[in-house]
Each structure stands twice: as structure tokens, then as C-alpha cells.
XYZ file of C-alpha atoms in Angstrom:
607
model
C -19.705 19.062 -8.558
C -16.448 21.048 -9.989
C -14.750 18.831 -6.762
C -16.029 15.806 -8.444
C -14.067 16.113 -11.567
C -11.160 17.190 -9.825
C -10.787 14.330 -8.408
C -11.903 11.643 -11.396
C -9.317 13.951 -13.419
C -6.458 13.272 -11.029
C -8.081 9.762 -10.494
C -7.475 9.210 -14.417
C -4.309 11.031 -15.136
C -2.769 8.296 -12.400
C -4.396 5.882 -14.302
C -2.311 7.588 -17.313
C 0.524 7.518 -15.165
C 0.957 3.439 -14.705
C -0.622 3.037 -18.186
C 2.755 5.229 -18.935
C 4.671 3.579 -16.472
C 3.934 0.071 -17.923
C 4.521 0.836 -21.364
C 7.169 2.657 -21.623
C 9.488 2.205 -19.151
C 8.710 -1.267 -16.916
C 8.082 -3.502 -19.601
C 11.530 -2.256 -21.581
C 13.284 -2.546 -18.796
C 12.290 -6.732 -18.373
C 13.014 -6.670 -21.853
C 16.675 -5.249 -21.698
C 16.764 -7.526 -18.555
C 16.253 -10.304 -20.517
C 18.609 -9.329 -23.014
C 21.386 -9.760 -20.832
C 21.048 -12.177 -19.597
C 20.599 -13.652 -24.076
C 23.362 -12.062 -24.661
C 25.104 -13.066 -21.813
C 24.418 -16.968 -22.636
C 25.915 -15.951 -26.415
C 29.138 -15.457 -25.282
C 29.410 -19.583 -24.947
C 28.199 -19.926 -28.769
C 30.486 -17.070 -30.591
C 33.414 -16.974 -32.355
C 35.694 -14.733 -31.471
C 40.196 -14.077 -31.652
C 42.892 -12.711 -28.815
C 42.333 -10.562 -25.773
C 43.146 -7.034 -25.680
C 43.362 -4.686 -23.210
C 43.770 -1.648 -23.257
C 44.303 1.285 -20.906
C 42.079 4.376 -20.478
C 42.965 7.788 -21.653
C 41.912 10.704 -19.432
C 41.421 7.978 -16.242
C 43.481 8.301 -13.910
C 42.941 5.545 -10.308
C 41.309 7.848 -8.278
C 43.339 6.681 -5.031
C 46.495 6.816 -5.487
C 48.681 3.403 -6.776
C 45.883 1.527 -8.272
C 45.147 0.383 -11.728
C 42.822 3.102 -13.164
C 39.526 1.775 -15.396
C 40.696 -0.314 -18.165
C 38.778 -0.729 -22.016
C 39.568 -3.536 -23.666
C 38.553 -5.314 -26.968
C 35.919 -8.151 -27.084
C 36.433 -10.049 -29.254
C 36.609 -13.491 -27.837
C 34.236 -16.204 -26.195
C 33.897 -16.963 -22.719
C 35.340 -20.337 -22.997
C 38.223 -19.460 -25.543
C 38.978 -16.181 -22.815
C 38.474 -18.875 -20.354
C 41.543 -21.317 -21.665
C 44.183 -18.562 -23.247
C 44.172 -16.860 -19.774
C 46.151 -19.522 -18.389
C 46.054 -21.849 -14.941
C 42.657 -22.078 -12.825
C 41.943 -22.671 -9.674
C 38.208 -24.970 -10.158
C 35.689 -22.799 -7.713
C 32.102 -25.307 -6.368
C 30.109 -25.355 -3.903
C 26.280 -25.423 -3.971
C 25.628 -21.837 -4.902
C 28.534 -20.697 -7.354
C 30.424 -22.605 -9.735
C 33.794 -21.202 -11.419
C 37.209 -20.477 -11.649
C 39.927 -18.063 -9.934
C 43.206 -16.823 -12.737
C 45.923 -17.480 -10.973
C 47.139 -15.074 -13.546
C 46.501 -11.529 -11.642
C 44.548 -13.738 -8.957
C 41.913 -12.286 -10.349
C 37.861 -13.660 -9.910
C 36.282 -13.472 -13.239
C 34.862 -16.885 -13.480
C 31.500 -17.637 -11.506
C 27.639 -18.336 -12.811
C 24.908 -18.695 -10.139
C 23.878 -22.047 -10.331
C 20.609 -21.657 -8.462
C 19.487 -19.197 -10.983
C 18.317 -19.623 -15.181
C 17.865 -16.954 -17.241
C 14.552 -18.485 -18.019
C 12.110 -20.291 -16.048
C 13.212 -23.796 -17.084
C 16.358 -25.226 -14.387
C 17.813 -26.414 -18.678
C 18.103 -23.137 -19.255
C 21.800 -21.376 -19.089
C 23.208 -20.153 -15.356
C 23.160 -16.572 -15.073
C 26.765 -15.578 -15.735
C 27.715 -13.076 -13.269
C 31.277 -12.493 -13.301
C 33.439 -13.149 -17.254
C 37.221 -12.758 -17.896
C 38.023 -9.713 -20.035
C 38.512 -10.149 -23.489
C 35.241 -10.802 -23.400
C 32.159 -9.205 -24.592
C 31.549 -8.183 -21.241
C 34.277 -8.688 -18.407
C 33.089 -8.626 -14.475
C 35.974 -9.377 -12.377
C 36.913 -8.652 -8.703
C 40.591 -8.275 -7.880
C 42.607 -7.699 -3.692
C 46.986 -6.290 -3.939
C 48.770 -4.089 -2.526
C 50.236 -1.067 -3.807
C 53.754 -0.073 -2.217
C 54.547 3.437 -0.876
C 57.472 5.589 -2.345
C 61.007 4.064 -2.567
C 60.033 0.795 -3.201
C 61.060 -0.164 -6.861
C 59.070 -0.679 -10.040
C 57.776 -4.945 -9.589
C 58.069 -5.120 -6.115
C 54.035 -6.055 -5.839
C 51.827 -8.234 -8.010
C 49.977 -6.523 -10.337
C 47.682 -8.572 -13.740
C 50.808 -10.043 -14.671
C 51.999 -11.440 -11.902
C 52.297 -15.442 -11.947
C 50.128 -17.315 -8.765
C 51.259 -20.402 -7.769
C 48.796 -22.469 -6.122
C 50.018 -24.308 -2.745
C 48.670 -27.433 -2.612
C 46.036 -28.869 -4.566
C 42.131 -28.789 -4.983
C 39.332 -27.224 -6.171
C 37.941 -24.184 -3.969
C 34.938 -25.165 -1.710
C 32.855 -24.520 1.194
C 35.461 -26.904 3.323
C 38.111 -26.386 1.085
C 40.473 -23.016 1.819
C 42.875 -22.104 -2.148
C 46.531 -20.842 -0.443
C 48.373 -18.692 -3.109
C 51.491 -17.607 -3.225
C 53.964 -14.599 -5.658
C 57.728 -14.002 -4.349
C 58.830 -10.605 -5.865
C 62.473 -11.940 -6.060
C 63.045 -8.554 -3.828
C 62.521 -10.617 -0.365
C 58.553 -10.322 -0.392
C 56.795 -13.282 0.246
C 52.226 -12.371 -1.004
C 50.376 -15.449 0.236
C 46.568 -15.167 -0.083
C 44.282 -17.279 1.028
C 40.932 -17.245 -0.490
C 37.593 -19.394 1.418
C 34.116 -18.902 0.613
C 30.898 -20.402 2.073
C 28.097 -22.208 1.457
C 26.660 -18.691 -0.290
C 27.530 -16.129 -2.078
C 30.727 -14.996 0.710
C 34.651 -14.915 -0.134
C 37.402 -13.905 2.545
C 40.462 -13.332 1.133
C 43.983 -13.381 3.563
C 46.237 -11.349 1.940
C 49.632 -11.492 3.934
C 53.048 -10.241 3.985
C 56.385 -11.571 4.560
C 59.529 -9.117 4.644
C 62.642 -10.669 4.108
C 63.337 -7.957 2.322
C 66.623 -6.320 4.648
C 64.882 -2.803 4.795
C 60.964 -1.420 6.074
C 58.666 -1.041 3.575
C 55.715 0.688 3.768
C 52.250 -0.899 1.680
C 49.234 -0.409 1.365
C 45.906 -3.303 0.741
C 43.396 -2.144 -1.551
C 40.165 -4.578 -3.272
C 37.801 -3.546 -6.421
C 35.566 -3.944 -8.775
C 35.339 -3.606 -12.425
C 33.416 -3.613 -15.330
C 33.456 -2.789 -18.560
C 30.911 -3.067 -21.756
C 27.190 -2.987 -18.881
C 24.248 -4.448 -21.466
C 22.258 -1.909 -22.826
C 19.511 -1.740 -20.729
C 16.783 1.398 -19.785
C 17.300 3.513 -16.767
C 14.684 4.220 -15.023
C 13.935 6.106 -11.638
C 12.243 2.692 -10.693
C 15.617 0.804 -10.030
C 18.865 2.034 -9.831
C 21.707 -0.186 -11.543
C 25.197 0.552 -11.514
C 27.910 1.742 -8.435
C 26.520 0.609 -5.057
C 28.353 0.893 -1.413
C 27.990 2.352 2.113
C 30.422 5.111 4.071
C 29.721 6.445 6.833
C 26.285 4.070 7.200
C 24.658 6.241 4.399
C 24.408 4.304 0.964
C 27.034 5.476 -1.321
C 25.322 5.042 -5.421
C 26.405 6.270 -8.907
C 24.975 6.084 -11.923
C 26.881 4.418 -15.024
C 25.924 7.640 -16.633
C 27.344 9.858 -14.741
C 30.775 9.511 -16.485
C 29.586 9.463 -19.482
C 31.494 12.672 -19.997
C 35.229 12.221 -20.514
C 37.368 13.730 -18.071
C 34.326 13.285 -15.484
C 36.636 13.292 -12.194
C 35.775 10.169 -10.085
C 33.680 9.650 -7.721
C 35.576 9.643 -3.733
C 34.353 10.076 -0.633
C 35.918 7.707 2.602
C 34.597 6.008 5.754
C 35.666 3.831 8.401
C 33.079 0.205 7.614
C 30.907 0.150 4.064
C 31.538 -1.106 1.043
C 31.738 -0.603 -2.798
C 30.266 -2.969 -5.693
C 28.942 -2.755 -8.927
C 25.109 -3.717 -8.909
C 21.990 -4.982 -11.456
C 18.669 -5.579 -11.055
C 19.317 -9.059 -9.456
C 23.373 -9.501 -9.229
C 26.109 -7.642 -7.427
C 29.459 -8.039 -7.226
C 31.072 -5.816 -4.031
C 34.271 -5.854 -2.161
C 34.304 -5.289 1.636
C 37.004 -3.645 3.756
C 37.619 -4.671 7.163
C 34.439 -3.260 9.225
C 37.024 -1.446 11.470
C 39.156 0.259 9.063
C 39.702 3.239 7.924
C 39.585 3.486 3.985
C 38.962 5.557 1.345
C 36.743 4.957 -1.348
C 35.565 5.004 -5.023
C 33.575 5.253 -8.154
C 35.428 5.738 -11.618
C 33.992 5.437 -15.014
C 35.549 5.978 -18.408
C 35.105 5.124 -22.417
C 37.520 4.703 -25.442
C 36.750 4.258 -28.787
C 32.569 3.971 -27.756
C 33.966 1.004 -25.295
C 32.770 1.343 -21.813
C 34.954 0.514 -18.376
C 34.089 1.189 -14.254
C 35.180 0.167 -11.274
C 34.027 0.866 -7.526
C 37.663 0.386 -5.185
C 39.123 0.905 -1.252
C 42.546 1.855 -0.384
C 43.369 0.717 3.093
C 45.843 2.445 5.218
C 49.279 1.809 4.994
C 51.096 -1.504 6.814
C 54.647 -0.045 7.703
C 56.292 -3.721 7.341
C 60.034 -4.273 9.633
C 62.620 -6.131 8.311
C 62.105 -9.905 9.513
C 58.366 -8.743 10.301
C 54.919 -9.624 8.173
C 51.533 -8.356 7.746
C 47.572 -8.954 7.362
C 44.667 -8.286 5.792
C 41.410 -9.370 5.745
C 39.555 -8.557 3.064
C 36.267 -10.203 1.568
C 34.061 -10.482 -1.561
C 30.452 -11.099 -2.761
C 29.654 -11.804 -5.802
C 26.419 -13.200 -6.439
C 22.730 -12.770 -5.919
C 20.193 -10.080 -3.880
C 18.188 -12.422 -1.463
C 17.232 -10.278 0.811
C 18.008 -13.185 4.207
C 21.586 -13.240 2.824
C 21.833 -9.680 2.801
C 20.829 -9.351 6.136
C 22.265 -12.414 7.938
C 26.089 -10.847 6.287
C 25.746 -7.887 7.541
C 23.488 -8.420 10.884
C 26.130 -12.008 11.679
C 29.246 -11.045 9.744
C 29.431 -7.537 10.188
C 28.905 -6.197 7.131
C 26.900 -2.085 7.400
C 23.520 -1.658 6.050
C 24.206 -4.907 3.521
C 20.732 -5.225 2.739
C 20.417 -1.611 1.549
C 21.758 -3.739 -1.827
C 18.474 -4.141 -2.821
C 16.743 -0.493 -4.100
C 14.228 0.167 -2.140
C 13.076 3.185 -3.708
C 12.227 6.241 -2.103
C 8.942 4.719 -0.065
C 11.630 1.299 1.712
C 10.067 2.433 5.337
C 6.618 1.071 3.229
C 8.300 -1.122 0.679
C 10.762 -3.112 3.832
C 7.336 -4.301 5.596
C 5.623 -5.500 2.885
C 8.337 -7.718 1.653
C 8.723 -8.357 5.252
C 5.586 -9.986 5.363
C 5.474 -11.513 1.869
C 8.257 -13.840 2.868
C 7.082 -14.180 6.331
C 3.970 -15.898 4.168
C 5.912 -17.454 2.002
C 8.472 -19.303 3.617
C 5.158 -20.290 6.063
C 2.996 -20.949 2.625
C 5.759 -22.132 0.162
C 4.194 -20.387 -2.605
C 4.454 -16.000 -3.046
C 1.569 -16.367 -4.959
C -0.877 -17.360 -2.322
C 1.395 -15.072 0.201
C 0.293 -11.837 -1.820
C -3.329 -13.218 -1.398
C -2.805 -13.389 2.365
C -1.081 -9.995 2.673
C -4.194 -8.876 0.521
C -6.518 -9.874 3.361
C -4.035 -8.243 6.173
C -3.724 -4.826 4.225
C -7.996 -5.299 4.207
C -7.724 -5.917 8.175
C -5.890 -3.308 8.416
C -7.958 -0.571 6.205
C -11.211 -2.152 7.823
C -12.950 0.672 9.627
C -12.263 3.163 7.410
C -13.255 1.427 4.119
C -16.083 0.073 6.552
C -17.767 3.726 7.282
C -16.746 4.727 3.385
C -18.916 1.958 1.972
C -21.071 2.447 4.593
C -21.530 6.562 3.368
C -21.570 5.643 -0.728
C -24.938 3.310 0.891
C -26.830 6.468 1.716
C -25.354 7.749 -1.573
C -26.859 5.035 -3.085
C -30.212 4.828 -1.572
C -30.882 8.520 -2.284
C -29.607 7.631 -5.784
C -33.600 8.017 -6.931
C -34.274 11.238 -5.389
C -30.932 13.149 -6.948
C -32.180 11.524 -10.655
C -35.423 13.122 -9.957
C -33.508 16.863 -8.851
C -31.652 16.597 -12.244
C -34.358 15.883 -14.103
C -36.351 18.875 -11.897
C -33.482 21.478 -12.103
C -32.075 20.243 -15.397
C -32.029 23.470 -16.664
C -30.694 25.286 -14.127
C -27.182 23.575 -13.680
C -26.833 26.142 -10.272
C -30.061 24.963 -9.309
C -29.592 21.811 -9.317
C -26.345 21.851 -7.563
C -27.392 23.154 -5.175
C -30.223 21.433 -4.214
C -28.166 18.466 -4.038
C -25.919 19.956 -1.516
C -28.818 20.865 0.750
C -29.730 16.353 -0.048
C -26.173 15.515 1.233
C -26.007 17.895 4.177
C -30.232 16.905 4.698
C -28.645 12.839 4.051
C -25.021 13.361 5.205
C -24.224 11.848 2.808
C -20.570 12.318 1.446
C -20.023 12.179 -2.674
C -16.504 12.114 -2.307
C -16.715 8.050 -0.643
C -16.463 6.073 -3.870
C -13.186 7.238 -4.749
C -11.244 7.019 -1.141
C -10.917 3.775 -1.240
C -9.565 3.391 -4.384
C -6.985 6.208 -3.038
C -5.988 5.002 0.117
C -5.154 1.452 -1.646
C -2.895 3.249 -4.055
C 0.372 3.426 -1.569
C 0.001 -0.389 -1.111
C -0.353 -1.503 -5.501
C 3.056 0.522 -5.899
C 4.740 -1.343 -2.797
C 3.823 -4.240 -3.903
C 5.181 -3.173 -7.640
C 8.206 -2.220 -6.363
C 8.864 -5.801 -4.717
C 7.105 -7.304 -7.345
C 9.928 -5.497 -9.748
C 13.169 -5.093 -7.884
C 13.161 -9.097 -5.685
C 15.229 -12.256 -6.972
C 12.896 -13.749 -4.620
C 10.102 -12.848 -7.191
C 11.748 -13.488 -10.052
C 10.397 -16.968 -11.714
C 8.126 -17.910 -8.371
C 5.121 -19.436 -9.679
C 1.732 -19.315 -8.455
C -1.253 -22.052 -9.681
C -1.815 -23.046 -12.650
C -0.864 -20.997 -15.956
C 1.150 -18.971 -13.703
C 4.907 -19.656 -13.865
C 6.461 -16.213 -13.020
C 4.945 -13.634 -10.904
C 7.034 -10.946 -11.882
C 6.113 -11.663 -15.772
C 3.221 -10.562 -17.363
C -0.382 -13.545 -17.782
C 1.447 -15.452 -20.441
C -2.209 -16.268 -21.516
C -3.698 -14.322 -24.075
C -5.842 -14.149 -27.445
C -2.965 -14.630 -29.581
C -1.989 -17.749 -27.819
C -5.305 -18.940 -27.126
C -5.154 -18.088 -23.670
C -1.994 -20.198 -23.606
C -2.861 -23.275 -26.218
C -0.164 -22.381 -28.405
C 3.145 -23.498 -26.861
C 4.349 -19.090 -26.976
C 4.307 -16.239 -24.733
C 2.824 -13.409 -26.832
C 4.367 -9.930 -25.007
C 7.877 -11.653 -26.815
C 5.798 -12.013 -30.096
C 3.432 -7.772 -29.852
C 5.404 -5.384 -30.319
C 6.204 -3.099 -26.852
C 3.039 -0.190 -28.498
C 0.252 -3.002 -28.734
C 1.577 -5.299 -25.594
C -1.390 -4.128 -24.476
C -3.728 -6.007 -26.455
C -2.702 -9.186 -24.916
C -5.019 -9.552 -22.541
C -4.563 -12.796 -20.271
C -7.077 -14.927 -18.088
C -6.242 -12.943 -14.893
C -6.189 -9.080 -16.385
C -9.625 -10.515 -17.623
C -10.685 -11.697 -13.832
C -9.593 -8.544 -12.518
C -11.659 -6.451 -15.142
C -14.563 -8.772 -14.166
C -14.646 -7.788 -11.142
C -13.668 -4.538 -11.554
C -16.705 -3.631 -13.210
C -18.975 -5.892 -10.343
C -17.428 -3.139 -7.563
C -17.975 -0.280 -10.215
C -22.437 -1.289 -10.164
C -22.084 -0.923 -6.007
C -21.031 1.650 -6.694
C -23.837 5.176 -6.872
C -23.751 6.471 -10.916
C -22.032 9.795 -10.099
C -24.497 12.415 -11.570
C -22.687 13.817 -13.573
C -23.511 11.537 -17.508
C -19.638 12.189 -18.237
C -18.288 10.700 -14.489
C -20.638 7.956 -15.397
C -19.272 7.344 -18.363
C -16.201 7.142 -17.497
C -16.998 4.986 -14.272
C -18.193 2.461 -16.001
C -15.755 2.302 -19.093
C -12.391 2.417 -16.000
C -13.240 -1.634 -15.390
C -12.380 -1.514 -18.658
C -9.117 1.076 -19.090
C -7.863 -1.678 -16.632
C -8.523 -4.606 -18.013
C -5.895 -3.369 -21.394
C -3.844 -1.798 -18.949
C -3.122 -4.902 -16.394
C -2.413 -6.731 -19.740
C 1.429 -6.602 -18.979
C 1.645 -5.676 -15.207
C 3.382 -8.556 -13.413
C 1.354 -11.248 -12.524
C 1.736 -11.127 -8.995
C 0.286 -7.507 -8.886
C -3.282 -8.699 -11.119
C -3.438 -11.216 -9.257
C -3.220 -9.156 -5.415
C -5.388 -6.372 -7.230
C -8.202 -9.509 -8.058
C -8.854 -10.811 -4.876
C -8.549 -7.133 -3.889
C -12.220 -6.560 -5.562
C -13.716 -9.579 -4.690
C -12.996 -8.819 -0.547
C -13.883 -4.804 -1.547
C -17.102 -6.142 -3.335
C -18.319 -8.505 -0.158
C -18.472 -5.997 2.533
C -19.452 -3.422 0.570
C -22.154 -6.204 -0.596
C -22.761 -6.921 2.963
C -22.570 -3.437 4.201
C -25.061 -2.701 1.724
C -27.820 -5.768 2.081
C -27.796 -3.749 6.102
C -28.339 -0.628 4.824
C -31.374 -2.277 3.569
C -30.577 -1.236 0.301
C -31.287 -2.662 -3.101
C -28.134 -4.625 -5.186
C -28.619 -4.604 -9.308
C -26.030 -5.453 -10.934
C -27.841 -5.744 -14.589
C -30.966 -2.638 -14.637
C -33.200 -2.669 -17.763
C -32.646 1.392 -19.640
C -36.569 1.434 -18.855
C -35.984 1.562 -15.408
C -33.378 3.883 -15.963
C -35.878 6.177 -18.356
C -38.566 6.102 -16.092
C -36.604 7.250 -13.369
C -35.322 9.876 -15.085
C -38.905 11.713 -15.830
C -40.451 11.046 -12.733
């Protein structure tokens, strides 16, 4: 009995962990993501003034010659900052729109056409890159730094006025070419192309007509400042991300919260560096066959934060009359798994799919997503894909579950004898325990069998939670009926009369009371959990029995704020388990009754 109590205690603690995780970590993370996008959208409406840009003290460049991470005044609207910067080259493809600032040839204006702030397709597009002077600047740059002896101003910088060679916007079918001359015999030419998704190709060339040899180092970096506040949790990584030496190299924003924190440096042949959010990322990618020195650095100045992920390539020695070139790439977009894998396999970007935070149990999470994605491509709905995945998981565990349900059926069958022993030895718990164990051995019953089917599905539960939480494919993915976003909680509850009133109760109920907003799907899940509980043998210990009776109620409240996709999975899993267990119990000759009156229980106890 003590073993049984310990198992129940462990299960209760697991439920408590899930409860705390959802209310104090996952739900605030989701709200922070929504607040972040709302703040970015409000940049279009806010009022502001001029641009400012100051160098952050104590933030040296991580690699020699590269610009340091900088902080600056955030006091302009997005539209005002775009106008104030000067001439721009328009970017327009089926997936993105925005512009490139000619002053500095900076990638600092990009929106994602396919993604919106809410499930409403008319809501604002997701803003990824933003210019300096706004509240949340986020941009990428490429360039050259000079070796020893090169005069100041010989290489382009933030203030260099590039000119466009030719006319027209940057589209997937029309690259653009920019040019800048330093006045000392060096001509810098940049050709920018973009594919039909999120990958820019930046081909830089330098022609040396100076009459003397020069040495230059190519570089690329992604920078941002004033990251929208969000709770940092172990379930999701946001901040610096990249690959060096075949391994993932990351760092959190908080790693640089202290003044004077040194940069995190590394080197590699092949790889990339960037800054990632939950669903979006900007990353600069050097030539994959060439060695680079990389770094992550950050600084704080008067409450303003600045972060930079950069790389610098090896020296290019350019003789008089000669030229040198390098091809960089920039990814700026949504972390769609198929797109990342295509860039990894077809474009040779090392381990690019590691941009998605698969977690410690990636070896389970990735195959789970792979199956879900296959089912989705076949059926066209992630909700149905979850139901199909549940069937596959049930089939995989079918032999084990079958054996356990048979053991539980035997346990149910000897229930009357257990009640008799309990009544006969109620004054001597030790003898009662001995008699119980003898009964278990004689009937070949495992008293722990009822919990094992629950325990074996915990890895699936956590992995599916991870998939729903971190993959953009699940963001705003609809099911049928009132579920328009499988990654968000069921939007119905008694508070909005189960959907009759047009508002989301989770947006108005305080976080600590959010479990009271119980939707239709959590209620359905609780009902299926109750049915399954009634099929299980009643524990001999009254305390255990009460705990099992209350478990469906606890789970109903707990699942109220879980992603709807997870609740649908658990509900369907319960239904399949009930059907399987019911069939086995009938074959074992066990009478199945969901409602048993107190009179019969009292009679059994007194026999």
C-alpha cells in the first residue's frame, strides 16, 4: 500500500508541475508574444521625433574592426524613421515586403506577408526588421573592414551613401546592384538577390584601382536593441543562436545584462549566426567552405539594450588592378521547418534546422513533428493530424497497454474479495496488507498496473506540448468549429457563454484565475477522464480512491489554459483507451458499470 501511495504522490506532483508550468511559464510566454506583436504594430500609430545614435560605452567590437553593439534613442514611429533615413530600394516578393536603406546599405525594413498579429487575416503583418530610431530596431549589415595602413573612410560604413545601378525594386526575379566609391581608388559593388521565401544572397565585390595593394576582411552581422520584454523559460530559447563546428552555439540576452560582460567568441568552418525569437529569426550566413570568427555581444546604456551577432572572414589581399569578391547570405523570416531543412539540404547551410528549439528531447520531438507534418500534408488540417498521430501512438503502445488492461481487469474482478478483506481486517492493517499481497500473488494481479498506461504517455504529452509551443506551423492552425488556433487555449467558457459573446475569456481573466475559464474541449476531456477512471479498479485505500475520483476534475481545470491541440489529443487518447479497456474487460468476463449506487457499496463492505 505504501508503494501505491508513493506512486499516487508522484503522479499528483507531476500534475502540479504541469499546472505550475502552464500558469506561471507557458501562458505568460504566450501573452508576452502577443504583447510583443501588438507593440510592434503600434509603432505605426505612435508619435515621435528625430533619430539618435550613440556608441555604447564598454562594448568593444568582438572581432577587430567590426562595429560595436550600439544603443540609441527610440523616439520615432516606424513610418517616420523610414522617411528620415533617406532613399531606399523597395523589396517585394510573395512572402515579404519592405525596403533596403541605401545609406549604409542596411537591411532594416521587413514584414512577413503570410503572418499576422492575430488569426484575423486583416490584422497587421508581422514586423521583423525595423530601422534605427524606432522602439525596437532590428537590422542586418554586410561590409568590409580594412587591414593595417588603410586610411580612415576607405571602407563603407553606416553613413556611406550607396547608389543603385539601374532601377526597379528587389523581387525574386529582379536582383538589384548597389555601388559605392571611396574616392581613393576602391569601388565597392553589391548585388542583392532574394529567393521566393526568406533567403537574401549578397554578393560583394571590391575593385582596386588605387595603385597600391590593399587588404580587406569581409563581415556580416545582425543587431537589435530594446528587445520586447518576455519571460525567459527553459522550455524555449530566445536570443543568440547559431552553428559553429557542427554544434549549436547559443546565448541568452540575460548573459549580457552586467556591464563589462565580454563577448562570447568562437570560430568555425561552415555555420551561421543570428538572433531568434519564438517564431522568427534573422541570421547572417558566411560562405560554408570558409573559416570565420564569430561573436555574440551585448551592452546596456541608461536602460537601453543592444545586441549583435557577427562574423568576420579571412583577409582578402587585393593587388593593384585586381578585385576580390565574397558571397554572403541573410535569412530573415519565419522558422518554417520545411524551409529551414531545404536551406540546409539544397543550399548547404550547416544544421540550419537547429534554428527551431526542439529541446533536450529532440530525438523524440522531431519525429513527432515529422509524423504530424506528414499527416497534415495528407489531410490538410493539423487538428485531424493530431487525431491520426494519437492513433499511431496508441498502436505503438498497444501490446503493453493490452497487457496492462488485462491486469487491471483482473484487479477489477477481485475487487469484491478486496473489499471483504478490508472489512474483515479493518482493525489490523498489517494483516490486511499481508492478505492483500497474498491475493495479488494468487490471482497474478499487479496493483500498480492502473498507473502505467498513464506514465508511458507522459513523454508523448510533453513532446506534443513542445511541438505545439515552438513550431510556427501550429501558430494560428485551425481545427473545426470554434477552434481557430490549436496553439492557443479553447476560446470558449462560461464567462463568454461558451462562445456566444464575442471575446476571448483568457484575455480578460487575470492569469492566476485563468484556470476558471474552462472551455468546451477541456470539459469533454474531463468527461472522458472520468469514464476511464470508472473502468479502473477502485484503490483499497479510501484516500487513494478519493484522489482518483477528483483527478478528472483537477485535470479539467488544469487543461483549461493548455493549447487546444493538446486538449484534443488527450481527449481522443482517453476515448481510444476507454474503448480498448472496455473491450478487454468484457472479454475477461468483468462486469462494467459506470454508476454504482452507495447501497451496493455498503453491502459489499459489510459482507
